[in-house]
mmCIF file with all atom_site columns, C-alpha atoms and ligand atoms in Angstrom:
data_model
loop_
_atom_site.group_PDB
_atom_site.id
_atom_site.type_symbol
_atom_site.label_atom_id
_atom_site.label_alt_id
_atom_site.label_comp_id
_atom_site.label_asym_id
_atom_site.label_entity_id
_atom_site.label_seq_id
_atom_site.pdbx_PDB_ins_code
_atom_site.Cartn_x
_atom_site.Cartn_y
_atom_site.Cartn_z
_atom_site.occupancy
_atom_site.B_iso_or_equiv
_atom_site.pdbx_formal_charge
_atom_site.auth_seq_id
_atom_site.auth_comp_id
_atom_site.auth_asym_id
_atom_site.auth_atom_id
_atom_site.pdbx_PDB_model_num
ATOM   1   C  CA  . MET O 1 1   ? 12.412  0.748   -15.277 1.00 56.00 ? 1   MET O CA  1
ATOM   2   C  CA  . SER O 1 2   ? 14.336  1.324   -11.976 1.00 58.00 ? 2   SER O CA  1
ATOM   3   C  CA  . LEU O 1 3   ? 14.646  -1.351  -9.302  1.00 61.00 ? 3   LEU O CA  1
ATOM   4   C  CA  . VAL O 1 4   ? 13.791  -0.166  -5.874  1.00 62.00 ? 4   VAL O CA  1
ATOM   5   C  CA  . SER O 1 5   ? 14.881  -2.458  -3.052  1.00 58.00 ? 5   SER O CA  1
ATOM   6   C  CA  . ARG O 1 6   ? 13.862  -1.532  0.461   1.00 56.00 ? 6   ARG O CA  1
ATOM   7   C  CA  . GLY O 1 7   ? 14.069  -3.631  3.572   1.00 51.00 ? 7   GLY O CA  1
ATOM   8   C  CA  . PHE O 1 8   ? 17.124  -5.474  2.419   1.00 50.00 ? 8   PHE O CA  1
ATOM   9   C  CA  . HIS O 1 9   ? 19.446  -3.155  4.173   1.00 48.00 ? 9   HIS O CA  1
ATOM   10  C  CA  . ARG O 1 10  ? 18.137  -4.684  7.345   1.00 47.00 ? 10  ARG O CA  1
ATOM   11  C  CA  . ARG O 1 11  ? 19.385  -8.113  6.446   1.00 46.00 ? 11  ARG O CA  1
ATOM   12  C  CA  . SER O 1 12  ? 22.489  -9.283  8.336   1.00 43.00 ? 12  SER O CA  1
ATOM   13  C  CA  . SER O 1 13  ? 25.012  -11.549 6.658   1.00 39.00 ? 13  SER O CA  1
ATOM   14  C  CA  . THR O 1 14  ? 23.785  -14.735 8.548   1.00 43.00 ? 14  THR O CA  1
ATOM   15  C  CA  . THR O 1 15  ? 20.127  -14.326 9.451   1.00 56.00 ? 15  THR O CA  1
ATOM   16  C  CA  . THR O 1 16  ? 17.023  -12.607 8.563   1.00 65.00 ? 16  THR O CA  1
ATOM   17  C  CA  . THR O 1 17  ? 15.788  -12.110 12.076  1.00 74.00 ? 17  THR O CA  1
ATOM   18  C  CA  . ASP O 1 18  ? 16.746  -8.453  12.085  1.00 90.00 ? 18  ASP O CA  1
ATOM   19  C  CA  . ARG O 1 19  ? 14.312  -7.969  9.166   1.00 95.00 ? 19  ARG O CA  1
ATOM   20  C  CA  . LEU O 1 20  ? 11.552  -8.884  11.450  1.00 97.00 ? 20  LEU O CA  1
ATOM   21  C  CA  . PRO O 1 21  ? 9.778   -5.970  13.276  1.00 98.00 ? 21  PRO O CA  1
ATOM   22  C  CA  . PRO O 1 22  ? 8.949   -6.620  16.955  1.00 97.00 ? 22  PRO O CA  1
ATOM   23  C  CA  . GLY O 1 23  ? 6.308   -9.351  17.441  1.00 97.00 ? 23  GLY O CA  1
ATOM   24  C  CA  . GLN O 1 24  ? 6.303   -10.501 13.807  1.00 98.00 ? 24  GLN O CA  1
ATOM   25  C  CA  . TYR O 1 25  ? 7.072   -13.962 12.277  1.00 97.00 ? 25  TYR O CA  1
ATOM   26  C  CA  . ASP O 1 26  ? 8.327   -14.911 8.845   1.00 97.00 ? 26  ASP O CA  1
ATOM   27  C  CA  . VAL O 1 27  ? 5.333   -16.499 7.012   1.00 98.00 ? 27  VAL O CA  1
ATOM   28  C  CA  . GLY O 1 28  ? 7.690   -18.008 4.343   1.00 97.00 ? 28  GLY O CA  1
ATOM   29  C  CA  . ASP O 1 29  ? 6.421   -18.845 0.862   1.00 97.00 ? 29  ASP O CA  1
ATOM   30  C  CA  . HIS O 1 30  ? 2.701   -18.540 1.862   1.00 97.00 ? 30  HIS O CA  1
ATOM   31  C  CA  . PHE O 1 31  ? 0.941   -15.266 0.982   1.00 98.00 ? 31  PHE O CA  1
ATOM   32  C  CA  . PRO O 1 32  ? -2.146  -14.994 3.269   1.00 98.00 ? 32  PRO O CA  1
ATOM   33  C  CA  . VAL O 1 33  ? -5.305  -13.219 1.930   1.00 98.00 ? 33  VAL O CA  1
ATOM   34  C  CA  . LEU O 1 34  ? -6.921  -10.817 4.418   1.00 97.00 ? 34  LEU O CA  1
ATOM   35  C  CA  . SER O 1 35  ? -9.985  -9.092  3.210   1.00 97.00 ? 35  SER O CA  1
ATOM   36  C  CA  . ALA O 1 36  ? -12.711 -7.351  5.379   1.00 95.00 ? 36  ALA O CA  1
ATOM   37  C  CA  . GLY O 1 37  ? -15.460 -8.180  2.706   1.00 95.00 ? 37  GLY O CA  1
ATOM   38  C  CA  . PRO O 1 38  ? -16.061 -9.901  -0.588  1.00 97.00 ? 38  PRO O CA  1
ATOM   39  C  CA  . THR O 1 39  ? -13.541 -9.584  -3.394  1.00 98.00 ? 39  THR O CA  1
ATOM   40  C  CA  . PRO O 1 40  ? -14.759 -6.865  -5.943  1.00 98.00 ? 40  PRO O CA  1
ATOM   41  C  CA  . ARG O 1 41  ? -14.313 -7.946  -9.547  1.00 95.00 ? 41  ARG O CA  1
ATOM   42  C  CA  . THR O 1 42  ? -13.725 -4.822  -11.537 1.00 96.00 ? 42  THR O CA  1
ATOM   43  C  CA  . PRO O 1 43  ? -12.531 -5.815  -15.013 1.00 96.00 ? 43  PRO O CA  1
ATOM   44  C  CA  . PRO O 1 44  ? -9.053  -4.376  -15.636 1.00 96.00 ? 44  PRO O CA  1
ATOM   45  C  CA  . THR O 1 45  ? -10.246 -2.381  -18.610 1.00 97.00 ? 45  THR O CA  1
ATOM   46  C  CA  . ALA O 1 46  ? -13.025 -0.742  -16.562 1.00 97.00 ? 46  ALA O CA  1
ATOM   47  C  CA  . TRP O 1 47  ? -10.615 0.212   -13.699 1.00 98.00 ? 47  TRP O CA  1
ATOM   48  C  CA  . ASP O 1 48  ? -9.470  3.838   -13.563 1.00 98.00 ? 48  ASP O CA  1
ATOM   49  C  CA  . PHE O 1 49  ? -7.499  5.822   -10.848 1.00 98.00 ? 49  PHE O CA  1
ATOM   50  C  CA  . SER O 1 50  ? -8.302  9.258   -9.619  1.00 98.00 ? 50  SER O CA  1
ATOM   51  C  CA  . VAL O 1 51  ? -6.638  11.915  -7.496  1.00 98.00 ? 51  VAL O CA  1
ATOM   52  C  CA  . ARG O 1 52  ? -9.115  14.293  -5.886  1.00 98.00 ? 52  ARG O CA  1
ATOM   53  C  CA  . GLY O 1 53  ? -9.861  16.430  -2.867  1.00 98.00 ? 53  GLY O CA  1
ATOM   54  C  CA  . VAL O 1 54  ? -7.918  19.586  -1.953  1.00 97.00 ? 54  VAL O CA  1
ATOM   55  C  CA  . VAL O 1 55  ? -5.931  19.545  -5.229  1.00 97.00 ? 55  VAL O CA  1
ATOM   56  C  CA  . ASP O 1 56  ? -5.560  22.283  -7.758  1.00 96.00 ? 56  ASP O CA  1
ATOM   57  C  CA  . ALA O 1 57  ? -6.127  19.911  -10.678 1.00 93.00 ? 57  ALA O CA  1
ATOM   58  C  CA  . PRO O 1 58  ? -8.125  16.722  -10.002 1.00 96.00 ? 58  PRO O CA  1
ATOM   59  C  CA  . ARG O 1 59  ? -7.044  13.959  -12.411 1.00 97.00 ? 59  ARG O CA  1
ATOM   60  C  CA  . THR O 1 60  ? -8.355  10.498  -13.546 1.00 98.00 ? 60  THR O CA  1
ATOM   61  C  CA  . TRP O 1 61  ? -6.228  8.035   -15.534 1.00 98.00 ? 61  TRP O CA  1
ATOM   62  C  CA  . THR O 1 62  ? -8.038  5.318   -17.496 1.00 98.00 ? 62  THR O CA  1
ATOM   63  C  CA  . SER O 1 63  ? -6.484  1.907   -17.327 1.00 98.00 ? 63  SER O CA  1
ATOM   64  C  CA  . GLU O 1 64  ? -4.859  2.568   -20.701 1.00 98.00 ? 64  GLU O CA  1
ATOM   65  C  CA  . GLU O 1 65  ? -3.447  5.858   -19.643 1.00 98.00 ? 65  GLU O CA  1
ATOM   66  C  CA  . PHE O 1 66  ? -2.245  4.319   -16.433 1.00 98.00 ? 66  PHE O CA  1
ATOM   67  C  CA  . ARG O 1 67  ? -0.309  1.635   -18.261 1.00 97.00 ? 67  ARG O CA  1
ATOM   68  C  CA  . GLN O 1 68  ? 1.601   4.431   -20.225 1.00 98.00 ? 68  GLN O CA  1
ATOM   69  C  CA  . LEU O 1 69  ? 2.990   6.001   -16.929 1.00 98.00 ? 69  LEU O CA  1
ATOM   70  C  CA  . PRO O 1 70  ? 6.583   5.484   -15.895 1.00 98.00 ? 70  PRO O CA  1
ATOM   71  C  CA  . ARG O 1 71  ? 6.815   2.161   -14.045 1.00 98.00 ? 71  ARG O CA  1
ATOM   72  C  CA  . GLU O 1 72  ? 8.959   0.825   -11.251 1.00 98.00 ? 72  GLU O CA  1
ATOM   73  C  CA  . ALA O 1 73  ? 9.889   -2.606  -9.936  1.00 98.00 ? 73  ALA O CA  1
ATOM   74  C  CA  . ILE O 1 74  ? 9.730   -2.855  -6.176  1.00 98.00 ? 74  ILE O CA  1
ATOM   75  C  CA  . SER O 1 75  ? 11.091  -5.557  -3.990  1.00 98.00 ? 75  SER O CA  1
ATOM   76  C  CA  . VAL O 1 76  ? 10.110  -5.147  -0.344  1.00 98.00 ? 76  VAL O CA  1
ATOM   77  C  CA  . ASP O 1 77  ? 9.389   -6.863  2.942   1.00 98.00 ? 77  ASP O CA  1
ATOM   78  C  CA  . ILE O 1 78  ? 5.748   -6.617  4.063   1.00 98.00 ? 78  ILE O CA  1
ATOM   79  C  CA  . HIS O 1 79  ? 4.274   -6.701  7.571   1.00 98.00 ? 79  HIS O CA  1
ATOM   80  C  CA  . CYS O 1 80  ? 0.723   -7.390  8.537   1.00 98.00 ? 80  CYS O CA  1
ATOM   81  C  CA  . VAL O 1 81  ? -0.669  -6.374  11.933  1.00 98.00 ? 81  VAL O CA  1
ATOM   82  C  CA  . THR O 1 82  ? -1.867  -9.951  12.467  1.00 97.00 ? 82  THR O CA  1
ATOM   83  C  CA  . LYS O 1 83  ? 1.885   -10.625 12.852  1.00 98.00 ? 83  LYS O CA  1
ATOM   84  C  CA  . TRP O 1 84  ? 3.019   -12.298 9.601   1.00 98.00 ? 84  TRP O CA  1
ATOM   85  C  CA  . SER O 1 85  ? 5.740   -10.733 7.662   1.00 98.00 ? 85  SER O CA  1
ATOM   86  C  CA  . LYS O 1 86  ? 6.758   -11.678 4.162   1.00 98.00 ? 86  LYS O CA  1
ATOM   87  C  CA  . PHE O 1 87  ? 10.241  -10.992 2.865   1.00 98.00 ? 87  PHE O CA  1
ATOM   88  C  CA  . GLY O 1 88  ? 11.257  -9.938  -0.580  1.00 98.00 ? 88  GLY O CA  1
ATOM   89  C  CA  . THR O 1 89  ? 7.807   -9.534  -2.287  1.00 98.00 ? 89  THR O CA  1
ATOM   90  C  CA  . ARG O 1 90  ? 8.046   -8.309  -5.827  1.00 98.00 ? 90  ARG O CA  1
ATOM   91  C  CA  . TRP O 1 91  ? 5.754   -5.894  -7.464  1.00 98.00 ? 91  TRP O CA  1
ATOM   92  C  CA  . GLU O 1 92  ? 5.514   -3.489  -10.406 1.00 98.00 ? 92  GLU O CA  1
ATOM   93  C  CA  . GLY O 1 93  ? 3.615   -0.275  -10.571 1.00 98.00 ? 93  GLY O CA  1
ATOM   94  C  CA  . VAL O 1 94  ? 3.621   3.411   -10.626 1.00 98.00 ? 94  VAL O CA  1
ATOM   95  C  CA  . ALA O 1 95  ? 5.086   5.617   -7.759  1.00 98.00 ? 95  ALA O CA  1
ATOM   96  C  CA  . VAL O 1 96  ? 2.657   7.801   -5.978  1.00 98.00 ? 96  VAL O CA  1
ATOM   97  C  CA  . ASP O 1 97  ? 5.204   10.617  -6.590  1.00 98.00 ? 97  ASP O CA  1
ATOM   98  C  CA  . THR O 1 98  ? 4.397   10.231  -10.216 1.00 98.00 ? 98  THR O CA  1
ATOM   99  C  CA  . LEU O 1 99  ? 0.651   10.382  -9.709  1.00 98.00 ? 99  LEU O CA  1
ATOM   100 C  CA  . LEU O 1 100 ? 0.845   13.488  -7.515  1.00 97.00 ? 100 LEU O CA  1
ATOM   101 C  CA  . ALA O 1 101 ? 3.479   15.212  -9.556  1.00 96.00 ? 101 ALA O CA  1
ATOM   102 C  CA  . ASP O 1 102 ? 1.142   17.610  -11.331 1.00 88.00 ? 102 ASP O CA  1
ATOM   103 C  CA  . VAL O 1 103 ? -1.834  18.022  -8.964  1.00 92.00 ? 103 VAL O CA  1
ATOM   104 C  CA  . GLY O 1 104 ? -0.623  20.720  -6.506  1.00 92.00 ? 104 GLY O CA  1
ATOM   105 C  CA  . THR O 1 105 ? -2.200  20.223  -3.039  1.00 93.00 ? 105 THR O CA  1
ATOM   106 C  CA  . GLN O 1 106 ? -2.736  22.221  0.213   1.00 91.00 ? 106 GLN O CA  1
ATOM   107 C  CA  . GLY O 1 107 ? -3.421  18.921  1.975   1.00 95.00 ? 107 GLY O CA  1
ATOM   108 C  CA  . ALA O 1 108 ? -0.942  17.038  4.231   1.00 97.00 ? 108 ALA O CA  1
ATOM   109 C  CA  . HIS O 1 109 ? -3.186  14.061  4.554   1.00 98.00 ? 109 HIS O CA  1
ATOM   110 C  CA  . LEU O 1 110 ? -5.094  11.660  2.240   1.00 98.00 ? 110 LEU O CA  1
ATOM   111 C  CA  . GLN O 1 111 ? -7.553  8.806   2.172   1.00 98.00 ? 111 GLN O CA  1
ATOM   112 C  CA  . ALA O 1 112 ? -6.947  5.890   -0.268  1.00 98.00 ? 112 ALA O CA  1
ATOM   113 C  CA  . PHE O 1 113 ? -10.307 4.682   -1.399  1.00 98.00 ? 113 PHE O CA  1
ATOM   114 C  CA  . SER O 1 114 ? -11.150 1.261   -2.935  1.00 98.00 ? 114 SER O CA  1
ATOM   115 C  CA  . ASP O 1 115 ? -13.954 -0.587  -4.747  1.00 98.00 ? 115 ASP O CA  1
ATOM   116 C  CA  . GLY O 1 116 ? -16.031 -2.204  -1.962  1.00 98.00 ? 116 GLY O CA  1
ATOM   117 C  CA  . GLY O 1 117 ? -15.808 0.905   0.148   1.00 98.00 ? 117 GLY O CA  1
ATOM   118 C  CA  . TYR O 1 118 ? -12.573 0.256   2.070   1.00 98.00 ? 118 TYR O CA  1
ATOM   119 C  CA  . THR O 1 119 ? -10.541 3.379   3.056   1.00 98.00 ? 119 THR O CA  1
ATOM   120 C  CA  . THR O 1 120 ? -7.335  3.990   4.893   1.00 98.00 ? 120 THR O CA  1
ATOM   121 C  CA  . ASN O 1 121 ? -5.722  7.295   5.853   1.00 98.00 ? 121 ASN O CA  1
ATOM   122 C  CA  . LEU O 1 122 ? -2.099  8.321   5.393   1.00 98.00 ? 122 LEU O CA  1
ATOM   123 C  CA  . GLN O 1 123 ? 0.023   11.271  5.791   1.00 98.00 ? 123 GLN O CA  1
ATOM   124 C  CA  . LEU O 1 124 ? 1.239   12.746  2.504   1.00 98.00 ? 124 LEU O CA  1
ATOM   125 C  CA  . GLN O 1 125 ? 4.804   12.343  3.652   1.00 98.00 ? 125 GLN O CA  1
ATOM   126 C  CA  . ASP O 1 126 ? 4.276   8.492   4.047   1.00 98.00 ? 126 ASP O CA  1
ATOM   127 C  CA  . VAL O 1 127 ? 3.353   8.060   0.378   1.00 98.00 ? 127 VAL O CA  1
ATOM   128 C  CA  . THR O 1 128 ? 5.851   10.543  -1.229  1.00 98.00 ? 128 THR O CA  1
ATOM   129 C  CA  . ASN O 1 129 ? 9.688   10.404  -1.771  1.00 98.00 ? 129 ASN O CA  1
ATOM   130 C  CA  . GLY O 1 130 ? 9.685   6.863   -3.082  1.00 98.00 ? 130 GLY O CA  1
ATOM   131 C  CA  . ARG O 1 131 ? 7.811   5.265   -0.202  1.00 98.00 ? 131 ARG O CA  1
ATOM   132 C  CA  . ALA O 1 132 ? 4.466   4.185   -1.910  1.00 98.00 ? 132 ALA O CA  1
ATOM   133 C  CA  . TRP O 1 133 ? 3.216   2.881   -5.263  1.00 99.00 ? 133 TRP O CA  1
ATOM   134 C  CA  . VAL O 1 134 ? 0.094   1.730   -6.993  1.00 99.00 ? 134 VAL O CA  1
ATOM   135 C  CA  . VAL O 1 135 ? 1.011   -1.727  -8.133  1.00 98.00 ? 135 VAL O CA  1
ATOM   136 C  CA  . ASP O 1 136 ? -0.717  -3.956  -10.632 1.00 98.00 ? 136 ASP O CA  1
ATOM   137 C  CA  . THR O 1 137 ? 1.598   -6.956  -10.794 1.00 98.00 ? 137 THR O CA  1
ATOM   138 C  CA  . TYR O 1 138 ? 2.892   -9.364  -8.183  1.00 98.00 ? 138 TYR O CA  1
ATOM   139 C  CA  . ASP O 1 139 ? 5.755   -11.803 -8.784  1.00 98.00 ? 139 ASP O CA  1
ATOM   140 C  CA  . GLY O 1 140 ? 5.732   -11.008 -12.462 1.00 98.00 ? 140 GLY O CA  1
ATOM   141 C  CA  . ALA O 1 141 ? 2.071   -11.714 -13.160 1.00 98.00 ? 141 ALA O CA  1
ATOM   142 C  CA  . PRO O 1 142 ? -1.127  -9.493  -13.086 1.00 98.00 ? 142 PRO O CA  1
ATOM   143 C  CA  . LEU O 1 143 ? -2.179  -8.913  -9.513  1.00 98.00 ? 143 LEU O CA  1
ATOM   144 C  CA  . ALA O 1 144 ? -4.785  -11.487 -8.529  1.00 98.00 ? 144 ALA O CA  1
ATOM   145 C  CA  . PRO O 1 145 ? -8.136  -10.185 -7.443  1.00 98.00 ? 145 PRO O CA  1
ATOM   146 C  CA  . GLU O 1 146 ? -7.764  -11.752 -3.864  1.00 98.00 ? 146 GLU O CA  1
ATOM   147 C  CA  . HIS O 1 147 ? -4.587  -9.609  -3.466  1.00 98.00 ? 147 HIS O CA  1
ATOM   148 C  CA  . GLY O 1 148 ? -6.200  -6.440  -4.689  1.00 98.00 ? 148 GLY O CA  1
ATOM   149 C  CA  . GLY O 1 149 ? -6.138  -6.732  -8.517  1.00 98.00 ? 149 GLY O CA  1
ATOM   150 C  CA  . PRO O 1 150 ? -6.597  -4.807  -10.831 1.00 98.00 ? 150 PRO O CA  1
ATOM   151 C  CA  . ALA O 1 151 ? -4.383  -2.677  -8.646  1.00 98.00 ? 151 ALA O CA  1
ATOM   152 C  CA  . ARG O 1 152 ? -3.609  -1.923  -4.946  1.00 99.00 ? 152 ARG O CA  1
ATOM   153 C  CA  . LEU O 1 153 ? -1.640  0.604   -2.906  1.00 99.00 ? 153 LEU O CA  1
ATOM   154 C  CA  . LEU O 1 154 ? 1.643   -0.560  -1.702  1.00 99.00 ? 154 LEU O CA  1
ATOM   155 C  CA  . VAL O 1 155 ? 3.086   1.211   1.434   1.00 99.00 ? 155 VAL O CA  1
ATOM   156 C  CA  . PRO O 1 156 ? 5.610   -1.328  2.685   1.00 98.00 ? 156 PRO O CA  1
ATOM   157 C  CA  . HIS O 1 157 ? 7.149   0.728   5.545   1.00 98.00 ? 157 HIS O CA  1
ATOM   158 C  CA  . LEU O 1 158 ? 3.660   0.737   7.310   1.00 98.00 ? 158 LEU O CA  1
ATOM   159 C  CA  . TYR O 1 159 ? 1.481   -2.189  8.349   1.00 98.00 ? 159 TYR O CA  1
ATOM   160 C  CA  . PHE O 1 160 ? -0.137  -3.833  5.418   1.00 98.00 ? 160 PHE O CA  1
ATOM   161 C  CA  . TRP O 1 161 ? -3.668  -2.700  6.060   1.00 98.00 ? 161 TRP O CA  1
ATOM   162 C  CA  . LYS O 1 162 ? -2.382  0.616   4.788   1.00 98.00 ? 162 LYS O CA  1
ATOM   163 C  CA  . SER O 1 163 ? -1.878  -0.975  1.371   1.00 98.00 ? 163 SER O CA  1
ATOM   164 C  CA  . ALA O 1 164 ? -5.445  -0.681  0.114   1.00 98.00 ? 164 ALA O CA  1
ATOM   165 C  CA  . LYS O 1 165 ? -6.443  -3.504  -2.214  1.00 98.00 ? 165 LYS O CA  1
ATOM   166 C  CA  . TRP O 1 166 ? -8.744  -2.639  -5.267  1.00 98.00 ? 166 TRP O CA  1
ATOM   167 C  CA  . VAL O 1 167 ? -7.705  0.992   -4.912  1.00 99.00 ? 167 VAL O CA  1
ATOM   168 C  CA  . ARG O 1 168 ? -9.347  3.513   -7.232  1.00 98.00 ? 168 ARG O CA  1
ATOM   169 C  CA  . GLY O 1 169 ? -7.818  6.643   -5.928  1.00 98.00 ? 169 GLY O CA  1
ATOM   170 C  CA  . LEU O 1 170 ? -6.349  9.044   -3.491  1.00 98.00 ? 170 LEU O CA  1
ATOM   171 C  CA  . GLU O 1 171 ? -8.365  11.884  -1.800  1.00 98.00 ? 171 GLU O CA  1
ATOM   172 C  CA  . LEU O 1 172 ? -6.185  14.654  -0.445  1.00 98.00 ? 172 LEU O CA  1
ATOM   173 C  CA  . THR O 1 173 ? -7.465  16.291  2.744   1.00 98.00 ? 173 THR O CA  1
ATOM   174 C  CA  . ARG O 1 174 ? -6.361  19.129  4.967   1.00 98.00 ? 174 ARG O CA  1
ATOM   175 C  CA  . ALA O 1 175 ? -7.297  17.309  8.213   1.00 98.00 ? 175 ALA O CA  1
ATOM   176 C  CA  . ASN O 1 176 ? -6.555  13.759  9.220   1.00 98.00 ? 176 ASN O CA  1
ATOM   177 C  CA  . GLU O 1 177 ? -9.586  11.643  8.900   1.00 97.00 ? 177 GLU O CA  1
ATOM   178 C  CA  . PRO O 1 178 ? -9.478  7.897   10.075  1.00 98.00 ? 178 PRO O CA  1
ATOM   179 C  CA  . GLY O 1 179 ? -10.177 5.192   7.462   1.00 98.00 ? 179 GLY O CA  1
ATOM   180 C  CA  . PHE O 1 180 ? -11.896 1.730   7.842   1.00 98.00 ? 180 PHE O CA  1
ATOM   181 C  CA  . TRP O 1 181 ? -9.607  -0.051  10.333  1.00 98.00 ? 181 TRP O CA  1
ATOM   182 C  CA  . GLU O 1 182 ? -8.436  3.212   12.014  1.00 98.00 ? 182 GLU O CA  1
ATOM   183 C  CA  . THR O 1 183 ? -12.003 3.831   13.021  1.00 97.00 ? 183 THR O CA  1
ATOM   184 C  CA  . PHE O 1 184 ? -12.222 0.365   14.746  1.00 97.00 ? 184 PHE O CA  1
ATOM   185 C  CA  . GLY O 1 185 ? -9.140  1.270   16.921  1.00 97.00 ? 185 GLY O CA  1
ATOM   186 C  CA  . TYR O 1 186 ? -6.056  0.504   14.809  1.00 98.00 ? 186 TYR O CA  1
ATOM   187 C  CA  . HIS O 1 187 ? -3.200  2.881   14.935  1.00 98.00 ? 187 HIS O CA  1
ATOM   188 C  CA  . ASP O 1 188 ? -3.417  6.174   13.010  1.00 98.00 ? 188 ASP O CA  1
ATOM   189 C  CA  . ARG O 1 189 ? -0.059  5.621   11.338  1.00 98.00 ? 189 ARG O CA  1
ATOM   190 C  CA  . GLY O 1 190 ? 0.921   1.898   11.806  1.00 98.00 ? 190 GLY O CA  1
ATOM   191 C  CA  . ASP O 1 191 ? 4.698   1.789   11.830  1.00 98.00 ? 191 ASP O CA  1
ATOM   192 C  CA  . PRO O 1 192 ? 5.700   -1.873  12.405  1.00 98.00 ? 192 PRO O CA  1
ATOM   193 C  CA  . TRP O 1 193 ? 9.209   -0.990  13.724  1.00 98.00 ? 193 TRP O CA  1
ATOM   194 C  CA  . LEU O 1 194 ? 7.491   1.064   16.437  1.00 98.00 ? 194 LEU O CA  1
ATOM   195 C  CA  . GLU O 1 195 ? 4.776   -1.721  16.793  1.00 98.00 ? 195 GLU O CA  1
ATOM   196 C  CA  . GLN O 1 196 ? 2.008   0.798   16.301  1.00 98.00 ? 196 GLN O CA  1
ATOM   197 C  CA  . ARG O 1 197 ? -0.770  -1.787  16.066  1.00 98.00 ? 197 ARG O CA  1
ATOM   198 C  CA  . TYR O 1 198 ? -3.602  -0.074  18.031  1.00 97.00 ? 198 TYR O CA  1
ATOM   199 C  CA  . SER O 1 199 ? -4.419  3.522   18.847  1.00 96.00 ? 199 SER O CA  1
ATOM   200 C  CA  . GLY O 1 200 ? -2.504  4.378   21.923  1.00 93.00 ? 200 GLY O CA  1
ATOM   201 C  CA  . ASP O 1 201 ? 0.468   2.172   21.023  1.00 95.00 ? 201 ASP O CA  1
HETATM 202 N  N1  . MTE R 2 .   ? -9.679  -2.895  0.056   1.00 90.71 ? 1   MTE R N1  1
HETATM 203 C  C1  . MTE R 2 .   ? -9.197  -3.589  1.044   1.00 90.71 ? 1   MTE R C1  1
HETATM 204 N  N2  . MTE R 2 .   ? -7.806  -3.454  1.217   1.00 90.71 ? 1   MTE R N2  1
HETATM 205 C  C2  . MTE R 2 .   ? -7.178  -4.109  2.170   1.00 90.71 ? 1   MTE R C2  1
HETATM 206 C  C3  . MTE R 2 .   ? -7.927  -4.934  3.097   1.00 90.71 ? 1   MTE R C3  1
HETATM 207 C  C4  . MTE R 2 .   ? -9.303  -5.046  2.926   1.00 90.71 ? 1   MTE R C4  1
HETATM 208 O  O1  . MTE R 2 .   ? -9.984  -5.725  3.619   1.00 90.71 ? 1   MTE R O1  1
HETATM 209 N  N3  . MTE R 2 .   ? -9.816  -4.313  1.918   1.00 90.71 ? 1   MTE R N3  1
HETATM 210 N  N4  . MTE R 2 .   ? -7.242  -5.522  4.090   1.00 90.71 ? 1   MTE R N4  1
HETATM 211 C  C5  . MTE R 2 .   ? -5.963  -4.994  4.466   1.00 90.71 ? 1   MTE R C5  1
HETATM 212 C  C6  . MTE R 2 .   ? -5.211  -5.797  5.423   1.00 90.71 ? 1   MTE R C6  1
HETATM 213 S  S1  . MTE R 2 .   ? -5.527  -5.863  7.015   1.00 90.71 ? 1   MTE R S1  1
HETATM 214 C  C7  . MTE R 2 .   ? -4.004  -6.470  4.926   1.00 90.71 ? 1   MTE R C7  1
HETATM 215 S  S2  . MTE R 2 .   ? -3.111  -7.351  6.033   1.00 90.71 ? 1   MTE R S2  1
HETATM 216 C  C8  . MTE R 2 .   ? -3.779  -6.591  3.518   1.00 90.71 ? 1   MTE R C8  1
HETATM 217 C  C9  . MTE R 2 .   ? -3.850  -8.041  3.073   1.00 90.71 ? 1   MTE R C9  1
HETATM 218 O  O2  . MTE R 2 .   ? -3.395  -8.064  1.726   1.00 90.71 ? 1   MTE R O2  1
HETATM 219 P  P1  . MTE R 2 .   ? -3.338  -9.558  1.132   1.00 90.71 ? 1   MTE R P1  1
HETATM 220 O  O3  . MTE R 2 .   ? -4.762  -10.088 1.175   1.00 90.71 ? 1   MTE R O3  1
HETATM 221 O  O4  . MTE R 2 .   ? -2.802  -9.327  -0.324  1.00 90.71 ? 1   MTE R O4  1
HETATM 222 O  O5  . MTE R 2 .   ? -2.360  -10.353 1.916   1.00 90.71 ? 1   MTE R O5  1
HETATM 223 O  O6  . MTE R 2 .   ? -4.569  -5.802  2.690   1.00 90.71 ? 1   MTE R O6  1
HETATM 224 C  C10 . MTE R 2 .   ? -5.076  -4.618  3.225   1.00 90.71 ? 1   MTE R C10 1
HETATM 225 N  N5  . MTE R 2 .   ? -5.835  -3.926  2.252   1.00 90.71 ? 1   MTE R N5  1
HETATM 226 MO MO1 . MO  R 3 .   ? -3.761  -6.957  8.016   1.00 90.71 ? 2   MO  R MO1 1
#
């Protein structure tokens, strides 16, 4: 298992303030829960993950098949648009690169879709080349339902609303289609270092 550490390169020798994107504060040990609706309770054994849309070969992994995929440990800073950031969060899961390796796509965009109906849109280039994972553990334990268990998307270089909880798959699309929060005026891409909170930022 490889250890991927992103975000730490921003740490200076004496302070963590340069790890904070503009307008953010360090939430410390607390891990806030932000959910737009009730927490779905899909049993881990009933969970599966699909890649569909404009792909040559749609795929679904059962939870058992997903567990057999190459896994990575990830240690990253995360940044919520409501202004908390959390340093050095530790996760394990499967790189989106691994999930998209064999599908072949003509799409440059995708929608992550989740139990409960949540969606968020992403550019393909923001979830490939080691920038996104489907994670099922946090801090060495199975991911709690409140934080998206059985599994969630992790896209740490974008605001945390892009990290869809209870994720069930990725739908590749040719055109960019806004997801849940993006429809309500949040930024299409959401780069915290550019402070892309709302559309127009
Ligand atoms: N399915 C789903 N995913 C979601 C959300 C949600 O409401 N539903 N909220 C998003 C937002 S706004 C944030 S900040 C993070 C919060 O993750 P946490 O509750 O684990 O802190 O999840 C994101 N993913
Ligand atoms: Mo958020």
